[in-house]
Each structure stands twice: as C-alpha cells, then as structure tokens.
Amino acid sequence: MMRRLNTQDINFSQDLAKLLSLSEEDLSSIEAVVTNILQEVKTHGDAAVLRLTNQFDRLHATSVQELELSKEKLQEALTALPAEQKVALESAAQRVRSYHERQKIESGCTSWEYVDEHGTTLGQQVTPLDRVGIYVPGGKAAYPSSVLMNAIPAKVAGVKEVIMVVPTPDGTHNPLVLAAAAVAGVDRIFTIGGAQAVGALAYGTATIPAVDKIVGPGNAYVASAKRRVFGIVGIDMIAGPSEILVICDGTTNPDWVAMDLFSQAEHDELAQSILLCPSEHYLNEVSHSISKLLPQMPRKAVIEKSLRDRGAMILVKDMAQACEISNQIAPEHMEISAENPRQWLKLIRHAGAIFLGKFTSESLGDYCAGPNHVLPTSRTARFSSPLGVYDFIKRSSLIEVSQTGANQLGKIASVLAHGEGLQGHARAAEMRIQED
Amino acid sequence: MMRRLNTQDINFSQDLAKLLSLSEEDLSSIEAVVTNILQEVKTHGDAAVLRLTNQFDRLHATSVQELELSKEKLQEALTALPAEQKVALESAAQRVRSYHERQKIESGCTSWEYVDEHGTTLGQQVTPLDRVGIYVPGGKAAYPSSVLMNAIPAKVAGVKEVIMVVPTPDGTHNPLVLAAAAVAGVDRIFTIGGAQAVGALAYGTATIPAVDKIVGPGNAYVASAKRRVFGIVGIDMIAGPSEILVICDGTTNPDWVAMDLFSQAEHDELAQSILLCPSEHYLNEVSHSISKLLPQMPRKAVIEKSLRDRGAMILVKDMAQACEISNQIAPEHMEISAENPRQWLKLIRHAGAIFLGKFTSESLGDYCAGPNHVLPTSRTARFSSPLGVYDFIKRSSLIEVSQTGANQLGKIASVLAHGEGLQGHARAAEMRIQED
C-alpha cells in the first residue's frame, strides 16, 4: 500500500521531493476573512466576540461572561471522570511537569551575571511572561493531552495567568479537555474559538484580558490570525500536518513498526509516515504487518488514505544514509528503532523529537514520557524547537558599568559612534570618561 | 521642549496611552508589492534577484555572482581602516564574543539528559542551525555595530555558514560595514537588499543558498517580507522605532541624562525618549541641560523633532511608581540612573536591556559592553528577548524508554489514547507492554 523508494534509483531525489511536497493552499480568501474578524474584535470587543461566536459555533449566548467556564466546572469534569482516566491524566501531568521542571534548570531559564576585569557586571535577568493564552481546538481534534502540553510548561515557567480558549460548536463540551485544564492549572477558560478568539486574546476586550503570547494549534483561520497578531503578542510555531520518520535496522518486531506508522497516519489524511531501512526483506515484513493489522483499526479509512497518498518506505544503502535523508526531511517525530540507537543519534541534526530504541513508540512520547508533544513540523525543526519552558520566559540584558569600565569602554564606543555618525552616542560615552 | 506628564494628574493614563501610540501605517500597498516580489524570486530565482536589484539600487550588474563580495574584499576593507577604528572594532567584537560565549553556557545552549526511576532516559539534544542569513540595511542606517551584534552570536552558537546581504544603492559600499563583516567572520556576502534579498535567502536561488533563519533589521518592505516567509525559515523580531526610558533618582549629572536622551532621539524622528523622576527640580535641571547641549549636536534637527513629538518627562510619586510605569511601557532600553540601582531592578519585569547606575550609558551597551544591541521594541519585551546565542540553536527532545518504562508508560498512554479515540496510538503502546 505504501509506495517504495530506493536511494539507488536515478530519480530518487525527485521522487523524495515529490513525496514531501504539499500542494500550497490558496490562503488569500482565508486571509481576507481573518483580517475583517480581527478588525471587528479590535474595534467592537465583547460585542464582536459574542456575535461571531454565536454565528460560527451556533450558540445563543447573551454575553461574553456567559462564555466563561468557572474553575468549579473544570473541577467537576475532573471528579466525574472514570477513575482509570483520572489516574492516567494525573500521572501524565506529573511526568510532564517533572520533565519541564528539569528543563527549566537545564535550558538556562534562570538569571545569570558575571563581573569582567574592569569590575563591570554583565548578565541577563530572566522573568516569566505575565499572562499567556492557550488555543485548544474544538471538535474532532480536541485533545486533552494538548491542554497538558501547552499549559504545564507555562505554569512551570511561572506564568501567573494562563487563559484557555476552546470553541464548543453547538454547545458541546469535551469533559476530558475540561478535566485536563483543571489538572494543568489553567486559570480561566472561555468557550470561544477561531480568529475571533485569537483577536480577543491579542487585543483584549472588556471581559477577556489581553495576553502576552498565544500558543496552541488551530485550523487555517486560527493560523492566519496568529500570523497577523504576531508582534502585538508572541506566538508559537504555525503547525502543519503531523509527521513521523522511522529508521530501522531490521531488529524491531515489524508489527510494532507498522503500528507506529498507523499511529501517525490515523491523525488525518495529510499526516505523513515514512520508514527507512537498509533491508528490503524487513520492508516486506512491515508491509505484511500493515496488511495484517490494518483491518483491525477503527480508523482504517484515514490510515489507508494517509499511507497511500503521503507515506513511503525507502530502501537505503545503510543506516548512515538513512540519517542523512532524515536530516533533509527534518521530521517532527523521528524513531531510531535499532540496536544501539545512540551510534546513529550523533548523525542526526534536525528533528523535533527523537525516539530511541524499540521500546520507545512515538505514542509514549505523545502522552506521558514527559517531553512536550508540541513539535516543529514541515521541516521547521531546522530552526525551531519543541514547545518548552523557554517559550514562557524572556530575558533582559543587564549591564552595570564600573567607573574603570566607563573609561575603557567609553573610548571604544566613542570611536565607533563617530564612525556611524551618531555624535549623541559618542558624547554620552565621552562624558563618563573621568581620567585624572 | 519635551512634554511633561505627572502621574498625579487625573488624565495621566490617557496621556500616557497617547504618548505611546504610533499611528498605524497602512501596510496594504507594501504587502501587495512584497507578495509579488517574493513570488517572482521564488519562480525566477537569480533572474528576478538581478533585475530587481538593478532596478531598486540603480546598478548595472549582469549576474548575481557579480553581486557577491569576496572574503578578500572584506579583509581589504578591514586593513584599510584608520588604526583607531580597526582597534575599536576588534575590541568591541572581542567583548561581544566573550559575553555571548558566556551566554551560550549560562542560558543552557547545550544538550542535557537524565534517567528516571524506570531507567528511561529523557532530555534534549542541542544543535546549531546549519545556515543563517543576516540582513544589513544600506544607506543611512548602515551600522557596522549591527553586523557584529547579528553575526557573532550565530558564530558562537556554531552556525557553519553566515550569509550577509546588504544593499548598495548606486553601488556605494560602506567600508566600516565590510570591515565589521570580516571581523565577525561572515562567510559570504551579497550586495542585495529589500524583499528580493529576503526572498532569495528564504527560497534559495542558483547562486544564493537558502538559509534556515533570517535576522536583522530593515525597512517596512523587509519587515513585511520577513513576516511572509516566516515558517519557511525562522525570523527574529519585527523591529519598530527605537526607545529609551530613563528612571532617575536625581543623583546623576543632568548633562549625562540629557545626552542619553539625545542618543536615542538622534536615531530618527520616531525614536522615543522618556525620563521618569520623583523630583520636579531634577526634571527642570535636565530640561536646562537639553537646552544648553542641543545646539552643539550635529543631528539637532532630528533630536529636536523626536523629543518634541515623541519624548516626555514624567513626574512620578516615587521610584517604585517609576518602575511600575516602566513595566507598562516595557521599553527596549531602560536606564536606572540612581544610587543603589539594584533595589529598583527587582521591581522591573519587562525591558529589553537594563542599564544600571550612572556610569552605564546606553551607548556603551550599543557598541561594546558585550550584550546584544538587537532588542525587543514596541512593548514586545513583554514576551521576547535580546538576540542571543539561543536564537541560533534548536533543540530536539530525546526519549529512550526502558523495558520497565514501556510497561509503566504503556498503560497510561493506552488509557489516554483510547480517550482521544486514537486506537493506533493505544495499540503501539500496548504492544510494548511485556509483563510476565
């Protein structure tokens, strides 16, 4: 069912490029709609949010206040969950929190300074963002795990107020999503969505407070709105279809690998699953597993279309070549399902998350291993990182120049400032030179 | 000349809001032009870059290769500088490099991992970006110091190839800019600019290689182009007019403070200089210094217009209130020109760079103290940070689940995946549970 490529084929490069290309959507009509919605929300605030929410989500609310869910409501949703789900949600949250607490320390989310040879102090002060908005999609892509993955790093960073927005088309609430908000410590939640929710969070309304950054996935309207408000608030990445790339040496149970490909493909028809292996025999085994396991899958129609249209098995010369191709693709999720996976890890430069060894299925990382499941897609792992605590802090440079420092630095600054024709800069430095 | 505000006035909040507001430019015509240019560069590559560069910069080049400057040319520019300038440039570069090397360590730009109680390894692998583009404006805003501030953190991060673009209208090269590129270790330099340069770096052409991230300031066309290509490549912040906010307790020589306000105002007429002090007497002294010093300034026309239209002196109740107002403004540059400035530092949450004590003029930080002078403007210090080594690395999550870990995590993942209706995810986790 999945197409086969071979790196030895003369057309391999073109075939690979074709596999990776996504037809560009024409976004101009979406952009025009979004521009209007944002303008309306900016100008009319609550009134616009109310009207648009009633219209798009088919509600009959009479005020934006009515669209806010109380903390008690979230707590009730948590209490009402079956015990097994409640325990799983809390265990996952605990592991995600513990990982991000470690990340806060290890990725330098703390202030630092040092004193140079002239007694001048230099460093950076790190502070959390004041207030953050989390967009959670409604409908079929409403994932409680995403609530945890977006809210917990913000809370670990020290963000005082986390505001969640989630559309509830036809008034349908997802109890697992509300329960996850309670577990993650979300402070306020509004049942609004679309570009109007992004606008409300960016500009603020009488009821909905303006935030400093908006994170979380959404449809094309949400993505376009986030791109528009970037600069007024911070945003995370614009997410594309989800991807997995599995590199196998042929030692992992082929059923396990087939299921890992399914778990990506079942997200939606544009999701991409790619398997690389130096053994044709093993690729055949995985194909066999796919044929055997697919009929059991409730989402088999989506999986089949995704694997057929967007999936591929690539026969490579050796494992090193597989790593090279993976770097070109810069996948969101990458499994090295092989013995001694670390020998290959050192060849990997670009990937959102790397899953090492046969026991590490992507799905364990998606829910509860601890690392974030919000990852760079569409080759953006070349320049961006998983969502993390570092996305919810910012740095201020610190400079405290000593009298000796002012003498030394003043001379350098003066020469360079005159060179740039900025005499005010030069004079400000020169005035502080006080040599006897 | 500068307007006076008083926090005790009944209209203070409105006055402050008015002071901070910038009339929104109508960008729609710029956006249409930029969309066309990007499309042309994407479709026609070198041919489009050549045609647009010849047209906008009034050149007569016959190929894009001709627009590349050799490394020898940069080295020649450095050698030809007056000794004083050469020494100043190299000293500044040395200090900037040393600060950013420290930053690389202190802000966690290195890989980390740990092993949890089940023997599962978790962490992040940190790698530099492969290739980065630096946009350097031509003409009057061509600052050699900006070349250092953009290129050095990239090199410290370990970026292999730094590609600089700088327009040369009418073929005029700025020798200090070329010399700075040599000092900073820029790898390749093309004399192109505008949206066409951003497009060339984002999509790549036959001659100009595609980069992974584009940083550096530019005019409205460049800013619009960067916003458009965001996602194909990474970008830094979109910069607005430069700002300084000075908090004084009245102990700093008023001439020094006046000159610090000038050094911001001289950038351009939209630049903003704000002084806050609890002493009206001191504000009067600074006003006097301004009147006395302004006539000596070569850029007095720009300074005067900037201070008159965009500047303000604000009389505050006390220093704590000054800090509170500063947090509302979230200025790009903030001086605490006071005795024991650290008592106020702890009240500051949002600022691009904080200059502590009377000897620390902003201009020392602009050129050679060490920290980066590329800073968040227009209140974006609420959510973003100075340009730094952390902008030129990215992280990949690492997960290596042990057999025990697969048993434990598999059960949690299975419950949550079934809750989300993703049976492929659940099965991939369940298959790895192997209890006796």
PDB file of C-alpha atoms in Angstrom, chain B residues 42-276:
ATOM      1  CA  LYS B  42      10.558  32.053  -5.862  1.00  0.00           C
ATOM      2  CA  THR B  43       9.694  31.405  -9.522  1.00  0.00           C
ATOM      3  CA  HIS B  44      12.582  33.032 -11.386  1.00  0.00           C
ATOM      4  CA  GLY B  45      15.426  32.859  -8.851  1.00  0.00           C
ATOM      5  CA  ASP B  46      18.625  34.599  -9.901  1.00  0.00           C
ATOM      6  CA  ALA B  47      16.993  36.368 -12.865  1.00  0.00           C
ATOM      7  CA  ALA B  48      14.451  38.065 -10.612  1.00  0.00           C
ATOM      8  CA  VAL B  49      17.028  38.987  -7.964  1.00  0.00           C
ATOM      9  CA  LEU B  50      19.269  40.516 -10.612  1.00  0.00           C
ATOM     10  CA  ARG B  51      16.502  42.508 -12.286  1.00  0.00           C
ATOM     11  CA  LEU B  52      15.033  43.830  -9.016  1.00  0.00           C
ATOM     12  CA  THR B  53      18.429  44.739  -7.595  1.00  0.00           C
ATOM     13  CA  ASN B  54      19.449  46.628 -10.719  1.00  0.00           C
ATOM     14  CA  GLN B  55      16.106  48.412 -10.678  1.00  0.00           C
ATOM     15  CA  PHE B  56      15.853  49.379  -6.996  1.00  0.00           C
ATOM     16  CA  ASP B  57      19.536  50.025  -6.283  1.00  0.00           C
ATOM     17  CA  ARG B  58      20.288  51.571  -9.701  1.00  0.00           C
ATOM     18  CA  LEU B  59      23.048  49.061 -10.560  1.00  0.00           C
ATOM     19  CA  HIS B  60      24.137  47.537 -13.863  1.00  0.00           C
ATOM     20  CA  ALA B  61      25.178  44.058 -12.776  1.00  0.00           C
ATOM     21  CA  THR B  62      24.998  41.289 -15.369  1.00  0.00           C
ATOM     22  CA  SER B  63      24.819  38.336 -12.969  1.00  0.00           C
ATOM     23  CA  VAL B  64      24.100  37.581  -9.319  1.00  0.00           C
ATOM     24  CA  GLN B  65      27.660  36.210  -8.991  1.00  0.00           C
ATOM     25  CA  GLU B  66      28.827  39.757  -9.689  1.00  0.00           C
ATOM     26  CA  LEU B  67      26.874  40.909  -6.612  1.00  0.00           C
ATOM     27  CA  GLU B  68      28.886  38.675  -4.285  1.00  0.00           C
ATOM     28  CA  LEU B  69      31.833  40.266  -2.470  1.00  0.00           C
ATOM     29  CA  SER B  70      34.860  38.057  -1.915  1.00  0.00           C
ATOM     30  CA  LYS B  71      36.333  37.472   1.526  1.00  0.00           C
ATOM     31  CA  GLU B  72      39.485  39.224   0.279  1.00  0.00           C
ATOM     32  CA  LYS B  73      37.432  42.331  -0.365  1.00  0.00           C
ATOM     33  CA  LEU B  74      36.163  42.311   3.222  1.00  0.00           C
ATOM     34  CA  GLN B  75      39.680  41.767   4.562  1.00  0.00           C
ATOM     35  CA  GLU B  76      40.943  44.661   2.420  1.00  0.00           C
ATOM     36  CA  ALA B  77      38.282  46.949   3.881  1.00  0.00           C
ATOM     37  CA  LEU B  78      39.425  45.992   7.376  1.00  0.00           C
ATOM     38  CA  THR B  79      43.102  46.544   6.579  1.00  0.00           C
ATOM     39  CA  ALA B  80      42.380  49.932   5.009  1.00  0.00           C
ATOM     40  CA  LEU B  81      40.614  51.296   8.128  1.00  0.00           C
ATOM     41  CA  PRO B  82      42.316  54.001  10.243  1.00  0.00           C
ATOM     42  CA  ALA B  83      44.145  52.189  13.084  1.00  0.00           C
ATOM     43  CA  GLU B  84      41.888  53.677  15.755  1.00  0.00           C
ATOM     44  CA  GLN B  85      38.743  52.374  14.071  1.00  0.00           C
ATOM     45  CA  LYS B  86      40.265  48.966  13.440  1.00  0.00           C
ATOM     46  CA  VAL B  87      41.259  48.606  17.103  1.00  0.00           C
ATOM     47  CA  ALA B  88      37.857  49.816  18.318  1.00  0.00           C
ATOM     48  CA  LEU B  89      36.004  47.390  16.020  1.00  0.00           C
ATOM     49  CA  GLU B  90      38.158  44.466  17.108  1.00  0.00           C
ATOM     50  CA  SER B  91      37.897  45.347  20.809  1.00  0.00           C
ATOM     51  CA  ALA B  92      34.116  45.616  20.553  1.00  0.00           C
ATOM     52  CA  ALA B  93      33.952  42.287  18.693  1.00  0.00           C
ATOM     53  CA  GLN B  94      36.126  40.648  21.343  1.00  0.00           C
ATOM     54  CA  ARG B  95      33.846  41.836  24.169  1.00  0.00           C
ATOM     55  CA  VAL B  96      30.668  40.864  22.308  1.00  0.00           C
ATOM     56  CA  ARG B  97      32.126  37.418  21.593  1.00  0.00           C
ATOM     57  CA  SER B  98      33.183  36.893  25.178  1.00  0.00           C
ATOM     58  CA  TYR B  99      29.739  37.852  26.527  1.00  0.00           C
ATOM     59  CA  HIS B 100      27.968  35.547  24.087  1.00  0.00           C
ATOM     60  CA  GLU B 101      30.316  32.658  24.890  1.00  0.00           C
ATOM     61  CA  ARG B 102      29.277  33.079  28.498  1.00  0.00           C
ATOM     62  CA  GLN B 103      25.634  33.298  27.420  1.00  0.00           C
ATOM     63  CA  LYS B 104      25.941  30.029  25.492  1.00  0.00           C
ATOM     64  CA  ILE B 105      26.776  28.256  28.741  1.00  0.00           C
ATOM     65  CA  GLU B 106      24.547  30.204  31.144  1.00  0.00           C
ATOM     66  CA  SER B 107      21.407  30.108  29.016  1.00  0.00           C
ATOM     67  CA  GLY B 108      21.604  26.356  28.536  1.00  0.00           C
ATOM     68  CA  CYS B 109      22.560  26.107  24.859  1.00  0.00           C
ATOM     69  CA  THR B 110      23.946  22.609  25.471  1.00  0.00           C
ATOM     70  CA  SER B 111      22.472  19.120  25.382  1.00  0.00           C
ATOM     71  CA  TRP B 112      21.219  17.517  28.595  1.00  0.00           C
ATOM     72  CA  GLU B 113      19.595  14.288  29.700  1.00  0.00           C
ATOM     73  CA  TYR B 114      18.660  12.343  32.830  1.00  0.00           C
ATOM     74  CA  VAL B 115      17.419   8.868  33.705  1.00  0.00           C
ATOM     75  CA  ASP B 116      14.106   8.461  35.525  1.00  0.00           C
ATOM     76  CA  GLU B 117      13.145   5.866  38.141  1.00  0.00           C
ATOM     77  CA  HIS B 118      12.248   3.250  35.490  1.00  0.00           C
ATOM     78  CA  GLY B 119      15.550   3.589  33.638  1.00  0.00           C
ATOM     79  CA  THR B 120      14.012   5.722  30.883  1.00  0.00           C
ATOM     80  CA  THR B 121      16.315   8.445  29.540  1.00  0.00           C
ATOM     81  CA  LEU B 122      14.838  11.888  28.823  1.00  0.00           C
ATOM     82  CA  GLY B 123      16.457  15.115  27.679  1.00  0.00           C
ATOM     83  CA  GLN B 124      17.193  17.409  24.762  1.00  0.00           C
ATOM     84  CA  GLN B 125      19.876  17.397  22.108  1.00  0.00           C
ATOM     85  CA  VAL B 126      21.008  20.925  21.169  1.00  0.00           C
ATOM     86  CA  THR B 127      22.410  21.623  17.691  1.00  0.00           C
ATOM     87  CA  PRO B 128      23.289  24.863  15.901  1.00  0.00           C
ATOM     88  CA  LEU B 129      21.366  26.000  12.834  1.00  0.00           C
ATOM     89  CA  ASP B 130      23.141  24.974   9.628  1.00  0.00           C
ATOM     90  CA  ARG B 131      22.980  28.284   7.748  1.00  0.00           C
ATOM     91  CA  VAL B 132      21.781  31.764   8.695  1.00  0.00           C
ATOM     92  CA  GLY B 133      21.091  34.960   6.717  1.00  0.00           C
ATOM     93  CA  ILE B 134      21.801  38.407   8.131  1.00  0.00           C
ATOM     94  CA  TYR B 135      20.037  41.405   6.676  1.00  0.00           C
ATOM     95  CA  VAL B 136      22.049  44.640   6.987  1.00  0.00           C
ATOM     96  CA  PRO B 137      20.353  47.840   5.818  1.00  0.00           C
ATOM     97  CA  GLY B 138      22.198  50.046   3.344  1.00  0.00           C
ATOM     98  CA  GLY B 139      22.210  53.799   3.205  1.00  0.00           C
ATOM     99  CA  LYS B 140      21.965  55.985   6.300  1.00  0.00           C
ATOM    100  CA  ALA B 141      21.071  53.230   8.744  1.00  0.00           C
ATOM    101  CA  ALA B 142      24.083  51.039   7.813  1.00  0.00           C
ATOM    102  CA  TYR B 143      25.608  50.262  11.169  1.00  0.00           C
ATOM    103  CA  PRO B 144      28.798  48.204  11.430  1.00  0.00           C
ATOM    104  CA  SER B 145      27.953  47.530  15.082  1.00  0.00           C
ATOM    105  CA  SER B 146      24.790  45.717  13.943  1.00  0.00           C
ATOM    106  CA  VAL B 147      26.891  43.413  11.774  1.00  0.00           C
ATOM    107  CA  LEU B 148      28.837  42.368  14.889  1.00  0.00           C
ATOM    108  CA  MET B 149      25.684  42.008  17.005  1.00  0.00           C
ATOM    109  CA  ASN B 150      23.942  39.759  14.465  1.00  0.00           C
ATOM    110  CA  ALA B 151      26.841  37.644  13.203  1.00  0.00           C
ATOM    111  CA  ILE B 152      28.821  36.983  16.396  1.00  0.00           C
ATOM    112  CA  PRO B 153      26.074  35.140  18.352  1.00  0.00           C
ATOM    113  CA  ALA B 154      25.459  32.968  15.268  1.00  0.00           C
ATOM    114  CA  LYS B 155      29.139  32.057  15.083  1.00  0.00           C
ATOM    115  CA  VAL B 156      29.348  31.439  18.847  1.00  0.00           C
ATOM    116  CA  ALA B 157      26.324  29.118  18.519  1.00  0.00           C
ATOM    117  CA  GLY B 158      28.278  27.104  15.945  1.00  0.00           C
ATOM    118  CA  VAL B 159      26.428  28.097  12.764  1.00  0.00           C
ATOM    119  CA  LYS B 160      28.597  26.836   9.903  1.00  0.00           C
ATOM    120  CA  GLU B 161      27.615  29.385   7.286  1.00  0.00           C
ATOM    121  CA  VAL B 162      26.594  33.004   7.924  1.00  0.00           C
ATOM    122  CA  ILE B 163      25.406  34.777   4.771  1.00  0.00           C
ATOM    123  CA  MET B 164      25.052  38.528   4.858  1.00  0.00           C
ATOM    124  CA  VAL B 165      23.014  40.643   2.464  1.00  0.00           C
ATOM    125  CA  VAL B 166      23.398  44.407   2.280  1.00  0.00           C
ATOM    126  CA  PRO B 167      22.007  46.669  -0.431  1.00  0.00           C
ATOM    127  CA  THR B 168      24.441  49.089  -2.050  1.00  0.00           C
ATOM    128  CA  PRO B 169      22.262  51.797  -3.615  1.00  0.00           C
ATOM    129  CA  ASP B 170      24.134  53.358  -6.582  1.00  0.00           C
ATOM    130  CA  GLY B 171      26.971  50.934  -5.883  1.00  0.00           C
ATOM    131  CA  THR B 172      28.128  52.695  -2.725  1.00  0.00           C
ATOM    132  CA  HIS B 173      29.862  50.353  -0.283  1.00  0.00           C
ATOM    133  CA  ASN B 174      30.283  51.218   3.394  1.00  0.00           C
ATOM    134  CA  PRO B 175      33.860  50.232   4.300  1.00  0.00           C
ATOM    135  CA  LEU B 176      33.130  50.003   8.052  1.00  0.00           C
ATOM    136  CA  VAL B 177      30.268  47.577   7.369  1.00  0.00           C
ATOM    137  CA  LEU B 178      32.515  45.392   5.192  1.00  0.00           C
ATOM    138  CA  ALA B 179      35.289  45.525   7.803  1.00  0.00           C
ATOM    139  CA  ALA B 180      32.811  44.520  10.516  1.00  0.00           C
ATOM    140  CA  ALA B 181      31.762  41.537   8.391  1.00  0.00           C
ATOM    141  CA  ALA B 182      35.422  40.472   8.212  1.00  0.00           C
ATOM    142  CA  VAL B 183      35.866  40.846  11.987  1.00  0.00           C
ATOM    143  CA  ALA B 184      32.636  38.970  12.753  1.00  0.00           C
ATOM    144  CA  GLY B 185      33.561  36.037  10.493  1.00  0.00           C
ATOM    145  CA  VAL B 186      30.729  36.391   7.969  1.00  0.00           C
ATOM    146  CA  ASP B 187      31.157  33.606   5.386  1.00  0.00           C
ATOM    147  CA  ARG B 188      29.554  35.075   2.266  1.00  0.00           C
ATOM    148  CA  ILE B 189      28.167  38.484   1.419  1.00  0.00           C
ATOM    149  CA  PHE B 190      25.812  39.564  -1.365  1.00  0.00           C
ATOM    150  CA  THR B 191      25.104  43.212  -2.155  1.00  0.00           C
ATOM    151  CA  ILE B 192      21.357  42.810  -2.455  1.00  0.00           C
ATOM    152  CA  GLY B 193      18.547  44.191  -0.317  1.00  0.00           C
ATOM    153  CA  GLY B 194      14.803  44.671   0.068  1.00  0.00           C
ATOM    154  CA  ALA B 195      12.135  42.000  -0.172  1.00  0.00           C
ATOM    155  CA  GLN B 196      14.118  40.393  -3.015  1.00  0.00           C
ATOM    156  CA  ALA B 197      17.023  39.668  -0.663  1.00  0.00           C
ATOM    157  CA  VAL B 198      14.679  38.158   1.929  1.00  0.00           C
ATOM    158  CA  GLY B 199      13.087  36.015  -0.801  1.00  0.00           C
ATOM    159  CA  ALA B 200      16.466  34.855  -2.105  1.00  0.00           C
ATOM    160  CA  LEU B 201      17.581  33.790   1.380  1.00  0.00           C
ATOM    161  CA  ALA B 202      14.267  32.059   2.135  1.00  0.00           C
ATOM    162  CA  TYR B 203      13.810  30.124  -1.136  1.00  0.00           C
ATOM    163  CA  GLY B 204      17.392  29.975  -2.371  1.00  0.00           C
ATOM    164  CA  THR B 205      18.434  30.645  -5.978  1.00  0.00           C
ATOM    165  CA  ALA B 206      21.087  29.055  -8.201  1.00  0.00           C
ATOM    166  CA  THR B 207      23.673  31.438  -6.713  1.00  0.00           C
ATOM    167  CA  ILE B 208      22.327  32.318  -3.275  1.00  0.00           C
ATOM    168  CA  PRO B 209      21.873  29.370  -0.928  1.00  0.00           C
ATOM    169  CA  ALA B 210      18.630  29.004   1.058  1.00  0.00           C
ATOM    170  CA  VAL B 211      19.156  29.662   4.766  1.00  0.00           C
ATOM    171  CA  ASP B 212      17.354  28.332   7.839  1.00  0.00           C
ATOM    172  CA  LYS B 213      16.763  31.670   9.574  1.00  0.00           C
ATOM    173  CA  ILE B 214      16.878  35.363   8.634  1.00  0.00           C
ATOM    174  CA  VAL B 215      17.765  38.002  11.239  1.00  0.00           C
ATOM    175  CA  GLY B 216      18.485  41.703  11.154  1.00  0.00           C
ATOM    176  CA  PRO B 217      16.574  44.968  10.853  1.00  0.00           C
ATOM    177  CA  GLY B 218      15.188  46.527   7.666  1.00  0.00           C
ATOM    178  CA  ASN B 219      12.575  48.906   6.302  1.00  0.00           C
ATOM    179  CA  ALA B 220       8.843  48.210   6.011  1.00  0.00           C
ATOM    180  CA  TYR B 221       9.336  46.104   2.846  1.00  0.00           C
ATOM    181  CA  VAL B 222      11.940  43.944   4.526  1.00  0.00           C
ATOM    182  CA  ALA B 223       9.774  43.577   7.648  1.00  0.00           C
ATOM    183  CA  SER B 224       6.752  42.583   5.556  1.00  0.00           C
ATOM    184  CA  ALA B 225       8.824  40.071   3.569  1.00  0.00           C
ATOM    185  CA  LYS B 226      10.196  38.510   6.766  1.00  0.00           C
ATOM    186  CA  ARG B 227       6.686  38.133   8.156  1.00  0.00           C
ATOM    187  CA  ARG B 228       5.635  36.412   4.900  1.00  0.00           C
ATOM    188  CA  VAL B 229       8.471  33.884   4.789  1.00  0.00           C
ATOM    189  CA  PHE B 230       8.135  33.032   8.497  1.00  0.00           C
ATOM    190  CA  GLY B 231       7.588  29.281   8.636  1.00  0.00           C
ATOM    191  CA  ILE B 232       9.686  28.539   5.555  1.00  0.00           C
ATOM    192  CA  VAL B 233      12.594  29.990   7.539  1.00  0.00           C
ATOM    193  CA  GLY B 234      12.849  31.278  11.080  1.00  0.00           C
ATOM    194  CA  ILE B 235      12.946  35.037  11.651  1.00  0.00           C
ATOM    195  CA  ASP B 236      13.815  37.301  14.550  1.00  0.00           C
ATOM    196  CA  MET B 237      11.510  40.037  15.812  1.00  0.00           C
ATOM    197  CA  ILE B 238       9.987  42.687  13.565  1.00  0.00           C
ATOM    198  CA  ALA B 239      11.673  45.859  14.876  1.00  0.00           C
ATOM    199  CA  GLY B 240       9.832  49.128  15.494  1.00  0.00           C
ATOM    200  CA  PRO B 241      11.256  52.582  16.318  1.00  0.00           C
ATOM    201  CA  SER B 242      13.966  52.554  18.989  1.00  0.00           C
ATOM    202  CA  GLU B 243      13.118  53.583  22.584  1.00  0.00           C
ATOM    203  CA  ILE B 244      14.809  54.560  25.820  1.00  0.00           C
ATOM    204  CA  LEU B 245      13.241  55.006  29.243  1.00  0.00           C
ATOM    205  CA  VAL B 246      15.409  56.534  31.954  1.00  0.00           C
ATOM    206  CA  ILE B 247      14.494  56.316  35.637  1.00  0.00           C
ATOM    207  CA  CYS B 248      16.429  58.845  37.734  1.00  0.00           C
ATOM    208  CA  ASP B 249      16.539  59.418  41.480  1.00  0.00           C
ATOM    209  CA  GLY B 250      18.072  62.825  40.797  1.00  0.00           C
ATOM    210  CA  THR B 251      21.683  61.964  41.653  1.00  0.00           C
ATOM    211  CA  THR B 252      23.112  61.641  38.119  1.00  0.00           C
ATOM    212  CA  ASN B 253      24.704  64.636  36.379  1.00  0.00           C
ATOM    213  CA  PRO B 254      21.760  66.055  34.373  1.00  0.00           C
ATOM    214  CA  ASP B 255      24.026  66.655  31.355  1.00  0.00           C
ATOM    215  CA  TRP B 256      24.696  62.935  31.204  1.00  0.00           C
ATOM    216  CA  VAL B 257      20.995  62.117  31.247  1.00  0.00           C
ATOM    217  CA  ALA B 258      20.213  64.770  28.625  1.00  0.00           C
ATOM    218  CA  MET B 259      22.841  63.225  26.360  1.00  0.00           C
ATOM    219  CA  ASP B 260      21.406  59.735  26.917  1.00  0.00           C
ATOM    220  CA  LEU B 261      18.013  61.043  25.758  1.00  0.00           C
ATOM    221  CA  PHE B 262      19.699  62.626  22.714  1.00  0.00           C
ATOM    222  CA  SER B 263      21.474  59.407  21.844  1.00  0.00           C
ATOM    223  CA  GLN B 264      18.106  57.723  21.413  1.00  0.00           C
ATOM    224  CA  ALA B 265      16.393  60.674  19.736  1.00  0.00           C
ATOM    225  CA  GLU B 266      19.157  61.062  17.156  1.00  0.00           C
ATOM    226  CA  HIS B 267      18.331  57.679  15.553  1.00  0.00           C
ATOM    227  CA  ASP B 268      15.239  59.017  13.821  1.00  0.00           C
ATOM    228  CA  GLU B 269      12.216  61.190  14.381  1.00  0.00           C
ATOM    229  CA  LEU B 270      10.051  58.301  15.537  1.00  0.00           C
ATOM    230  CA  ALA B 271      12.535  57.243  18.226  1.00  0.00           C
ATOM    231  CA  GLN B 272      11.179  57.717  21.747  1.00  0.00           C
ATOM    232  CA  SER B 273      12.959  59.085  24.842  1.00  0.00           C
ATOM    233  CA  ILE B 274      11.180  59.110  28.206  1.00  0.00           C
ATOM    234  CA  LEU B 275      12.551  60.304  31.541  1.00  0.00           C
ATOM    235  CA  LEU B 276      10.902  59.429  34.878  1.00  0.00           C
TER     236      LEU B 276
END
